[in-house]
Short mmCIF file of C-alpha atoms in Angstrom, two decimals:
data_model
loop_
_atom_site.label_atom_id
_atom_site.label_comp_id
_atom_site.label_asym_id
_atom_site.label_seq_id
_atom_site.Cartn_x
_atom_site.Cartn_y
_atom_site.Cartn_z
CA MET J 85 23.45 6.84 5.72
CA ALA J 86 21.22 8.93 7.99
CA SER J 87 18.87 7.16 10.36
CA SER J 88 15.39 6.41 9.10
CA SER J 89 12.56 8.65 10.26
CA PHE J 90 9.04 7.52 11.12
CA SER J 91 5.98 9.78 11.17
CA VAL J 92 2.73 8.92 12.93
CA LEU J 93 -0.68 10.48 12.29
CA GLY J 94 -2.85 9.57 15.27
CA SER J 95 -6.51 8.57 15.23
CA ASP J 96 -7.60 12.07 16.24
CA ILE J 97 -5.92 13.63 13.16
CA LYS J 98 -8.00 14.60 10.10
CA ILE J 99 -6.08 15.94 7.11
CA THR J 100 -7.45 17.49 3.95
CA GLY J 101 -4.67 17.64 1.38
CA ASN J 102 -1.92 15.52 -0.08
CA ILE J 103 0.83 13.98 2.07
CA SER J 104 4.38 13.33 0.93
CA ALA J 105 6.90 11.60 3.18
CA SER J 106 10.35 10.47 2.12
CA GLU J 107 10.48 7.72 4.75
CA ASP J 108 7.96 5.70 6.79
CA LEU J 109 4.44 6.83 7.64
CA HIS J 110 1.93 5.30 10.07
CA VAL J 111 -1.66 6.53 9.65
CA ASP J 112 -4.45 5.94 12.16
CA GLY J 113 -6.41 9.10 11.32
CA SER J 114 -8.49 10.28 8.36
CA ILE J 115 -6.97 11.68 5.17
CA ASP J 116 -8.79 13.31 2.25
CA GLY J 117 -5.94 13.44 -0.24
CA ASP J 118 -3.21 11.43 -1.87
CA ILE J 119 -0.33 9.80 0.03
CA HIS J 120 3.16 9.35 -1.40
CA CYS J 121 5.75 7.77 0.90
CA GLY J 122 8.48 5.18 1.27
CA SER J 123 6.58 2.83 3.56
CA LEU J 124 2.97 3.11 4.72
CA VAL J 125 1.30 1.34 7.62
CA GLN J 126 -2.44 2.00 7.90
CA GLY J 127 -4.31 1.26 11.11
CA GLU J 128 -7.72 -0.45 11.25
CA SER J 129 -9.63 2.74 12.09
CA SER J 130 -7.91 4.82 9.41
CA VAL J 131 -9.76 6.17 6.36
CA VAL J 132 -7.94 7.37 3.24
CA ASN J 133 -9.92 9.03 0.44
CA GLY J 134 -7.26 9.36 -2.24
CA ALA J 135 -4.52 7.55 -4.11
CA ILE J 136 -1.68 5.78 -2.30
CA GLU J 137 1.79 5.41 -3.78
CA ALA J 138 4.47 3.70 -1.68
CA ASP J 139 7.43 1.36 -1.93
CA SER J 140 5.70 -0.84 0.63
CA ALA J 141 2.22 -0.60 2.14
CA ARG J 142 0.46 -2.57 4.88
CA LEU J 143 -3.23 -1.66 4.81
CA ALA J 144 -5.76 -2.48 7.53
CA GLY J 145 -8.31 0.33 7.24
CA THR J 146 -10.53 1.86 4.54
CA VAL J 147 -9.12 3.18 1.26
CA ASP J 148 -11.18 4.84 -1.47
CA GLY J 149 -8.67 5.35 -4.27
CA SER J 150 -6.00 3.62 -6.31
CA ILE J 151 -3.01 1.93 -4.69
CA THR J 152 0.44 1.51 -6.21
CA ALA J 153 3.13 -0.31 -4.23
CA LYS J 154 6.12 -2.54 -4.85
CA THR J 155 5.22 -4.68 -1.83
CA LEU J 156 1.60 -4.61 -0.73
CA VAL J 157 -0.03 -6.40 2.22
CA ILE J 158 -3.81 -6.13 2.56
CA LEU J 159 -4.96 -7.27 6.00
CA LYS J 160 -8.31 -8.90 6.74
CA THR J 161 -9.77 -5.69 8.22
CA ALA J 162 -9.02 -3.66 5.05
CA ARG J 163 -11.84 -2.31 2.89
CA ILE J 164 -10.52 -1.02 -0.44
CA THR J 165 -12.39 0.55 -3.34
CA GLY J 166 -10.03 1.25 -6.22
CA ASP J 167 -7.50 -0.31 -8.55
CA VAL J 168 -4.45 -2.02 -7.06
CA HIS J 169 -1.02 -2.06 -8.76
CA TYR J 170 1.75 -4.12 -7.17
CA ASP J 171 4.97 -6.10 -7.63
CA THR J 172 4.37 -8.43 -4.67
CA LEU J 173 0.91 -8.84 -3.14
CA THR J 174 -0.36 -10.58 0.00
CA ILE J 175 -4.06 -10.57 0.90
CA GLU J 176 -5.43 -11.97 4.14
CA GLN J 177 -8.64 -13.94 3.97
CA GLY J 178 -11.54 -11.63 4.81
CA ALA J 179 -10.13 -8.48 3.18
CA SER J 180 -12.49 -6.64 0.83
CA VAL J 181 -11.21 -5.15 -2.43
CA GLU J 182 -13.48 -3.72 -5.10
CA GLY J 183 -11.34 -2.87 -8.11
CA LYS J 184 -8.85 -4.29 -10.56
CA PHE J 185 -5.57 -5.95 -9.65
CA ALA J 186 -2.59 -5.49 -11.98
CA GLN J 187 1.12 -6.06 -11.73
CA ARG J 188 3.04 -2.81 -12.01
CA ALA J 189 4.49 -1.98 -15.42
CA HIS J 190 8.23 -2.41 -15.34
CA GLY J 191 8.93 -0.02 -18.22
CA SER J 192 12.43 -0.43 -19.59
CA ALA J 193 13.55 -3.11 -17.14
CA PRO J 194 16.52 -5.15 -18.36
CA ALA J 195 15.89 -8.59 -19.80
CA ARG J 196 15.72 -11.21 -17.06
CA SER J 197 18.19 -14.03 -16.95
CA GLY J 198 17.64 -17.30 -15.09
CA ALA J 199 19.42 -15.79 -12.05
CA ASP J 200 16.83 -12.99 -11.90
CA ALA J 201 13.84 -15.33 -11.84
CA ASP J 202 13.34 -14.68 -8.10
CA SER J 203 12.56 -11.03 -8.84
CA GLU J 204 9.35 -11.94 -10.67
CA PRO J 205 6.21 -10.41 -9.13
CA LYS J 206 4.48 -12.85 -6.80
CA LEU J 207 0.96 -13.19 -5.44
CA SER J 208 0.25 -14.97 -2.19
CA LEU J 209 -2.85 -15.53 -0.08
CA ALA J 210 -2.34 -15.33 3.65
CA THR J 211 -4.46 -17.69 5.73
#
């Protein structure tokens, strides 16, 4: 398998338009548009005005839009306005989220046996 790539958008970057990345993305700048990527890390000073869709997301800045992620970590500095869809969710005390939380729809997932019980979506509160 090819080595993983990692893209960084610095704090001085302002983008108007949608972003699609097949691998990892680190955002410290401002984005007016949707983000679709494998893994997203958002810095504290970052502002995203648009929807986020990622396999995993670690959010520390401001988001005005919906978020969909398999694994989602919302840090205490995050300020989110929008609905949140997740499989696994961790929220640090002090984070601000104004919107609805919902586990992601699993569609036509196979029936779970006792051995698959660990794959159930989980919610945890970081302290």
